[in-house]
């Protein structure tokens, strides 16, 4: 979870948001629960509330963000699947919930592929490989060369986090050695990076940017398919000579699989309109997150592509969270 994102969005949320007219008719057309699988104040919660304030127009039906934190998002997912599939219950999802979980857990009480459908995309969070400024590793090429001689240490906020998965993919694609050092959250990761206790760290754009703009860290590469808008001078892994190495954190909105195509389209249109509203665009600009207006079909294609990369990788690495 992204500590700097939490601070920036909490500040932004103090300003009243204008509620633009959502072009699609009648969603939400009844009281709606927006289920979040993480605690209040986290990145998912804050993005959900940012969108909720736009959707819940004065005089319209209420949209209530409900936090149901649990490992793997299981409790929130079960709550949505137990409700109607008419758009009155939506689930805030991310990479882990839609893609990683079936490979990480042997006994999920549901199957995301069978039971959920992604209705809308919210935003991507580009990742960076960071080193401290005084590190002898001043480029990705130097990182690759050093890691070919002996294992380097890299920090992430958790085992099986998108940050962890991104570096493991890079390790395999680039052919060097790194040892994972998992922490509990990004603040500890960045503290130990700056203190020199690890060779490098994987950080999302919201946490990386303050360090980069103040000279407290150097970014060697980003994992995106394109350069991050917030840090356009940082090369992608592909540009650095590592093809097929694309990884982002991302968030979206899912509904039960039984939801009608019409309901999915209405939710998609409303979320896209909310994400393009001036206040949300302004808040996104403070975080470095990158919104993208994906259709329902494009969301399904995203999940297919992600499944093809990450589930085999997780299984090959032998990572399990319910062992």
Short mmCIF file of C-alpha atoms in Angstrom, two decimals:
data_model
loop_
_atom_site.label_atom_id
_atom_site.label_comp_id
_atom_site.label_asym_id
_atom_site.label_seq_id
_atom_site.Cartn_x
_atom_site.Cartn_y
_atom_site.Cartn_z
CA UNK A 1 0.00 0.00 0.00
CA UNK A 2 1.23 3.38 -0.93
CA UNK A 3 2.00 5.68 1.97
CA UNK A 4 2.69 8.82 -0.06
CA UNK A 5 -0.46 8.23 -2.11
CA UNK A 6 -2.42 8.09 1.13
CA UNK A 7 -1.06 11.46 2.21
CA UNK A 8 -1.55 13.23 -1.10
CA UNK A 9 -5.08 11.99 -1.61
CA UNK A 10 -6.09 12.77 1.96
CA UNK A 11 -5.00 16.34 1.43
CA UNK A 12 -6.81 16.51 -1.90
CA UNK A 13 -9.96 15.04 -0.41
CA UNK A 14 -10.39 18.02 1.87
CA UNK A 15 -11.43 20.12 -1.12
CA UNK A 16 -15.06 19.66 -2.20
CA UNK A 17 -15.43 17.81 -5.47
CA UNK A 18 -17.72 19.04 -8.20
CA UNK A 19 -19.90 16.18 -9.43
CA UNK A 20 -20.10 16.15 -13.22
CA UNK A 21 -23.11 14.61 -14.89
CA UNK A 22 -22.34 10.98 -15.67
CA UNK A 23 -23.27 10.50 -19.30
CA UNK A 24 -24.57 6.94 -19.01
CA UNK A 25 -28.16 6.79 -17.80
CA UNK A 26 -28.99 5.36 -14.44
CA UNK A 27 -25.81 3.99 -12.93
CA UNK A 28 -25.80 4.06 -10.09
CA UNK A 29 -29.60 3.84 -10.24
CA UNK A 30 -30.06 2.50 -6.71
CA UNK A 31 -28.13 2.48 -3.43
CA UNK A 32 -24.77 0.91 -4.20
CA UNK A 33 -22.04 -0.69 -2.08
CA UNK A 34 -18.47 -0.20 -3.29
CA UNK A 35 -16.55 -2.97 -1.54
CA UNK A 36 -12.86 -2.42 -0.78
CA UNK A 37 -10.72 -5.34 0.36
CA UNK A 38 -8.26 -3.14 2.27
CA UNK A 39 -8.43 -0.85 5.26
CA UNK A 40 -9.41 2.81 5.32
CA UNK A 41 -6.68 5.16 4.17
CA UNK A 42 -4.95 2.72 1.83
CA UNK A 43 -4.51 3.31 -1.89
CA UNK A 44 -7.55 1.25 -2.92
CA UNK A 45 -9.76 2.87 -0.31
CA UNK A 46 -8.73 6.38 -1.32
CA UNK A 47 -9.25 5.80 -5.03
CA UNK A 48 -12.64 4.23 -4.31
CA UNK A 49 -13.69 7.27 -2.29
CA UNK A 50 -12.34 9.64 -4.91
CA UNK A 51 -14.60 8.02 -7.52
CA UNK A 52 -17.50 7.62 -5.10
CA UNK A 53 -17.65 11.36 -4.49
CA UNK A 54 -18.17 11.92 -8.21
CA UNK A 55 -20.73 9.14 -8.66
CA UNK A 56 -22.86 10.05 -5.65
CA UNK A 57 -24.34 13.20 -7.20
CA UNK A 58 -26.63 15.35 -5.02
CA UNK A 59 -30.16 13.98 -5.14
CA UNK A 60 -29.03 10.66 -6.58
CA UNK A 61 -28.84 7.25 -4.94
CA UNK A 62 -26.05 6.87 -2.38
CA UNK A 63 -22.80 5.07 -3.17
CA UNK A 64 -21.25 3.78 0.04
CA UNK A 65 -17.63 2.63 0.26
CA UNK A 66 -17.42 -0.35 2.60
CA UNK A 67 -14.06 -1.68 3.82
CA UNK A 68 -13.75 -5.44 4.32
CA UNK A 69 -10.01 -6.00 4.77
CA UNK A 70 -8.69 -9.56 4.67
CA UNK A 71 -5.80 -11.52 3.23
CA UNK A 72 -6.21 -11.83 -0.51
CA UNK A 73 -9.40 -9.77 -0.53
CA UNK A 74 -11.41 -12.89 0.25
CA UNK A 75 -13.98 -11.36 2.61
CA UNK A 76 -14.83 -8.43 0.33
CA UNK A 77 -15.07 -10.69 -2.70
CA UNK A 78 -17.41 -13.12 -0.94
CA UNK A 79 -19.61 -10.22 0.16
CA UNK A 80 -20.00 -9.00 -3.42
CA UNK A 81 -20.60 -12.49 -4.78
CA UNK A 82 -23.32 -13.06 -2.16
CA UNK A 83 -25.22 -9.98 -3.38
CA UNK A 84 -27.17 -9.28 -6.55
CA UNK A 85 -25.37 -8.87 -9.86
CA UNK A 86 -27.35 -5.78 -10.84
CA UNK A 87 -24.62 -3.21 -10.24
CA UNK A 88 -25.68 -2.45 -6.67
CA UNK A 89 -22.58 -4.29 -5.36
CA UNK A 90 -19.20 -3.61 -6.95
CA UNK A 91 -15.75 -4.78 -5.93
CA UNK A 92 -12.59 -2.67 -6.01
CA UNK A 93 -9.90 -5.01 -7.38
CA UNK A 94 -6.19 -5.06 -8.14
CA UNK A 95 -3.54 -7.35 -9.65
CA UNK A 96 -3.53 -9.65 -6.66
CA UNK A 97 -7.26 -10.20 -6.45
CA UNK A 98 -7.89 -10.77 -10.16
CA UNK A 99 -4.64 -12.39 -11.29
CA UNK A 100 -2.31 -13.60 -8.53
CA UNK A 101 -4.69 -15.21 -6.04
CA UNK A 102 -5.49 -18.45 -7.89
CA UNK A 103 -1.76 -19.19 -8.04
CA UNK A 104 -1.06 -18.05 -4.45
CA UNK A 105 -3.93 -19.84 -2.67
CA UNK A 106 -4.83 -23.51 -2.98
CA UNK A 107 -8.22 -23.17 -1.31
CA UNK A 108 -9.95 -19.99 -2.45
CA UNK A 109 -13.70 -20.13 -1.76
CA UNK A 110 -14.32 -18.72 -5.26
CA UNK A 111 -12.64 -18.58 -8.65
CA UNK A 112 -11.99 -15.05 -9.94
CA UNK A 113 -12.02 -16.32 -13.54
CA UNK A 114 -15.37 -18.03 -13.13
CA UNK A 115 -17.10 -15.78 -10.61
CA UNK A 116 -15.94 -12.22 -11.38
CA UNK A 117 -15.79 -9.98 -14.42
CA UNK A 118 -13.83 -6.75 -14.58
CA UNK A 119 -16.17 -3.93 -15.54
CA UNK A 120 -13.79 -0.96 -15.54
CA UNK A 121 -10.16 0.02 -15.21
CA UNK A 122 -9.12 2.76 -12.78
CA UNK A 123 -5.38 3.45 -12.98
CA UNK A 124 -1.88 2.08 -13.30
CA UNK A 125 0.95 2.69 -10.83
CA UNK A 126 4.31 2.53 -12.63
CA UNK A 127 7.16 0.77 -10.80
CA UNK A 128 10.84 1.71 -10.67
CA UNK A 129 14.09 0.07 -9.67
CA UNK A 130 15.66 2.52 -7.21
CA UNK A 131 19.17 2.79 -5.81
CA UNK A 132 20.59 5.35 -3.40
CA UNK A 133 22.53 8.19 -5.08
CA UNK A 134 25.91 7.11 -3.69
CA UNK A 135 25.47 3.49 -4.80
CA UNK A 136 28.22 2.16 -7.05
CA UNK A 137 25.37 0.91 -9.25
CA UNK A 138 24.57 3.97 -11.34
CA UNK A 139 22.80 2.36 -14.31
CA UNK A 140 20.73 -0.68 -15.16
CA UNK A 141 23.67 -2.08 -17.07
CA UNK A 142 25.77 -1.83 -13.90
CA UNK A 143 23.00 -3.56 -11.93
CA UNK A 144 22.86 -6.37 -14.43
CA UNK A 145 26.63 -6.80 -14.43
CA UNK A 146 26.90 -6.73 -10.62
CA UNK A 147 24.05 -9.21 -10.27
CA UNK A 148 25.73 -11.57 -12.70
CA UNK A 149 28.75 -11.78 -10.36
CA UNK A 150 26.92 -12.19 -7.05
CA UNK A 151 23.36 -11.89 -5.72
CA UNK A 152 22.14 -8.38 -4.97
CA UNK A 153 19.47 -7.61 -2.39
CA UNK A 154 16.22 -5.88 -3.32
CA UNK A 155 13.43 -4.64 -1.08
CA UNK A 156 9.67 -4.68 -1.65
CA UNK A 157 6.69 -3.97 0.63
CA UNK A 158 5.52 -7.61 0.80
CA UNK A 159 5.89 -11.15 -0.45
CA UNK A 160 3.76 -11.67 -3.59
CA UNK A 161 3.21 -7.94 -4.01
CA UNK A 162 3.23 -6.59 -7.58
CA UNK A 163 6.61 -5.05 -6.69
CA UNK A 164 7.98 -8.51 -5.84
CA UNK A 165 6.58 -10.05 -9.00
CA UNK A 166 8.01 -7.26 -11.17
CA UNK A 167 11.58 -7.80 -9.95
CA UNK A 168 11.35 -11.57 -10.28
CA UNK A 169 10.24 -11.16 -13.88
CA UNK A 170 13.15 -8.78 -14.50
CA UNK A 171 15.58 -11.21 -12.87
CA UNK A 172 14.49 -14.02 -15.16
CA UNK A 173 14.35 -11.93 -18.33
CA UNK A 174 17.66 -10.15 -17.73
CA UNK A 175 19.55 -13.12 -16.29
CA UNK A 176 21.05 -11.81 -13.08
CA UNK A 177 20.89 -12.75 -9.40
CA UNK A 178 18.88 -10.93 -6.74
CA UNK A 179 17.70 -11.87 -3.27
CA UNK A 180 14.29 -10.68 -2.12
CA UNK A 181 14.06 -8.80 1.18
CA UNK A 182 10.35 -8.30 1.97
CA UNK A 183 9.18 -5.57 4.34
CA UNK A 184 5.82 -4.51 5.74
CA UNK A 185 4.95 -1.48 3.66
CA UNK A 186 6.84 1.06 1.57
CA UNK A 187 8.07 3.39 4.35
CA UNK A 188 10.36 0.69 5.74
CA UNK A 189 11.53 -0.22 2.24
CA UNK A 190 12.56 3.33 1.42
CA UNK A 191 14.13 3.91 4.82
CA UNK A 192 16.43 0.91 4.42
CA UNK A 193 17.21 1.76 0.81
CA UNK A 194 18.39 5.25 1.80
CA UNK A 195 20.32 3.80 4.74
CA UNK A 196 22.14 1.39 2.42
CA UNK A 197 20.83 -1.81 4.01
CA UNK A 198 19.69 -3.15 0.62
CA UNK A 199 21.22 -2.75 -2.82
CA UNK A 200 18.03 -1.60 -4.51
CA UNK A 201 14.27 -1.39 -4.07
CA UNK A 202 11.14 -1.59 -6.17
CA UNK A 203 8.86 1.39 -5.58
CA UNK A 204 5.64 2.64 -7.13
CA UNK A 205 5.56 6.05 -8.75
CA UNK A 206 3.82 7.74 -5.83
CA UNK A 207 6.50 6.71 -3.36
CA UNK A 208 9.42 6.98 -5.79
CA UNK A 209 8.77 10.49 -7.10
CA UNK A 210 9.45 12.42 -3.86
CA UNK A 211 12.81 10.66 -3.51
CA UNK A 212 13.71 11.21 -7.14
CA UNK A 213 12.80 14.89 -7.21
CA UNK A 214 14.84 15.57 -4.05
CA UNK A 215 17.86 13.55 -5.12
CA UNK A 216 17.52 10.92 -2.41
CA UNK A 217 17.28 8.07 -4.92
CA UNK A 218 18.12 7.27 -8.51
CA UNK A 219 15.79 5.34 -10.83
CA UNK A 220 17.51 2.82 -13.10
CA UNK A 221 14.47 1.68 -15.11
CA UNK A 222 10.70 1.61 -15.05
CA UNK A 223 8.71 -1.55 -15.79
CA UNK A 224 5.97 0.03 -17.88
CA UNK A 225 5.17 -0.57 -21.52
CA UNK A 226 6.01 3.12 -21.93
CA UNK A 227 7.88 5.68 -19.86
CA UNK A 228 6.03 6.98 -16.83
CA UNK A 229 4.52 10.41 -17.39
CA UNK A 230 5.70 11.51 -13.94
CA UNK A 231 9.32 10.47 -14.66
CA UNK A 232 9.77 10.69 -18.45
CA UNK A 233 13.57 10.57 -18.30
CA UNK A 234 13.63 7.04 -16.88
CA UNK A 235 14.05 4.29 -19.48
CA UNK A 236 11.75 1.29 -19.65
CA UNK A 237 13.12 -2.22 -19.19
CA UNK A 238 12.55 -2.78 -22.91
CA UNK A 239 14.63 0.28 -23.77
CA UNK A 240 17.35 -1.04 -21.47
CA UNK A 241 17.53 -4.26 -23.47
CA UNK A 242 15.12 -6.54 -21.57
CA UNK A 243 12.15 -7.41 -23.81
CA UNK A 244 8.86 -8.80 -22.52
CA UNK A 245 9.33 -7.30 -19.07
CA UNK A 246 6.27 -5.15 -18.38
CA UNK A 247 4.75 -4.83 -14.90
CA UNK A 248 2.53 -2.24 -13.23
CA UNK A 249 0.40 -2.08 -10.17
CA UNK A 250 -3.21 -1.41 -11.16
CA UNK A 251 -6.75 -1.07 -9.82
CA UNK A 252 -10.15 -1.71 -11.34
CA UNK A 253 -13.80 -2.48 -10.62
CA UNK A 254 -15.33 -5.96 -10.84
CA UNK A 255 -18.87 -7.35 -10.67
CA UNK A 256 -20.24 -10.87 -10.25
CA UNK A 257 -20.00 -12.86 -13.49
CA UNK A 258 -23.79 -13.00 -13.67
CA UNK A 259 -23.98 -9.25 -14.33
CA UNK A 260 -25.63 -8.47 -17.66
CA UNK A 261 -23.64 -6.92 -20.52
CA UNK A 262 -25.79 -3.81 -20.17
CA UNK A 263 -24.91 -3.47 -16.48
CA UNK A 264 -21.22 -3.89 -17.22
CA UNK A 265 -21.35 -1.22 -19.91
CA UNK A 266 -23.15 1.21 -17.63
CA UNK A 267 -20.64 0.73 -14.83
CA UNK A 268 -17.80 1.07 -17.31
CA UNK A 269 -19.13 4.31 -18.73
CA UNK A 270 -19.76 5.82 -15.30
CA UNK A 271 -16.29 4.96 -13.96
CA UNK A 272 -14.64 6.28 -17.13
CA UNK A 273 -16.58 9.53 -16.82
CA UNK A 274 -15.62 9.85 -13.17
CA UNK A 275 -11.94 9.24 -13.92
CA UNK A 276 -11.97 11.97 -16.56
CA UNK A 277 -13.67 14.56 -14.33
CA UNK A 278 -11.53 17.63 -13.63
CA UNK A 279 -11.21 17.01 -9.89
CA UNK A 280 -10.15 13.39 -10.30
CA UNK A 281 -7.68 14.32 -13.04
CA UNK A 282 -6.21 16.95 -10.75
CA UNK A 283 -5.84 14.49 -7.89
CA UNK A 284 -4.28 11.88 -10.17
CA UNK A 285 -1.71 14.46 -11.18
CA UNK A 286 -0.49 14.65 -7.58
CA UNK A 287 0.07 10.89 -7.35
CA UNK A 288 1.68 9.88 -10.62
CA UNK A 289 -0.98 7.21 -11.18
CA UNK A 290 -2.05 6.90 -14.81
CA UNK A 291 -5.72 6.51 -15.70
CA UNK A 292 -6.66 4.62 -18.85
CA UNK A 293 -10.15 4.36 -20.33
CA UNK A 294 -10.47 0.64 -21.09
CA UNK A 295 -13.66 -0.90 -22.43
CA UNK A 296 -15.16 -4.01 -20.85
CA UNK A 297 -13.61 -6.09 -23.64
CA UNK A 298 -10.23 -4.43 -23.13
CA UNK A 299 -10.44 -5.19 -19.39
CA UNK A 300 -11.00 -8.87 -20.22
CA UNK A 301 -8.00 -8.82 -22.54
CA UNK A 302 -5.88 -7.22 -19.82
CA UNK A 303 -6.77 -10.04 -17.42
CA UNK A 304 -5.96 -12.67 -20.06
CA UNK A 305 -2.54 -11.13 -20.74
CA UNK A 306 -1.74 -10.77 -17.05
CA UNK A 307 -2.80 -14.34 -16.26
CA UNK A 308 -0.52 -15.68 -18.98
CA UNK A 309 2.51 -13.95 -17.43
CA UNK A 310 2.04 -13.95 -13.68
CA UNK A 311 0.36 -17.22 -12.77
CA UNK A 312 3.06 -19.41 -14.35
CA UNK A 313 5.74 -17.21 -12.78
CA UNK A 314 4.22 -17.47 -9.30
CA UNK A 315 3.92 -21.25 -9.61
CA UNK A 316 7.47 -21.61 -10.94
CA UNK A 317 8.76 -19.56 -8.00
CA UNK A 318 6.81 -21.74 -5.57
CA UNK A 319 5.21 -18.79 -3.76
CA UNK A 320 2.19 -19.78 -1.65
CA UNK A 321 0.29 -17.70 0.89
CA UNK A 322 -1.85 -20.45 2.40
CA UNK A 323 0.77 -23.13 2.88
#
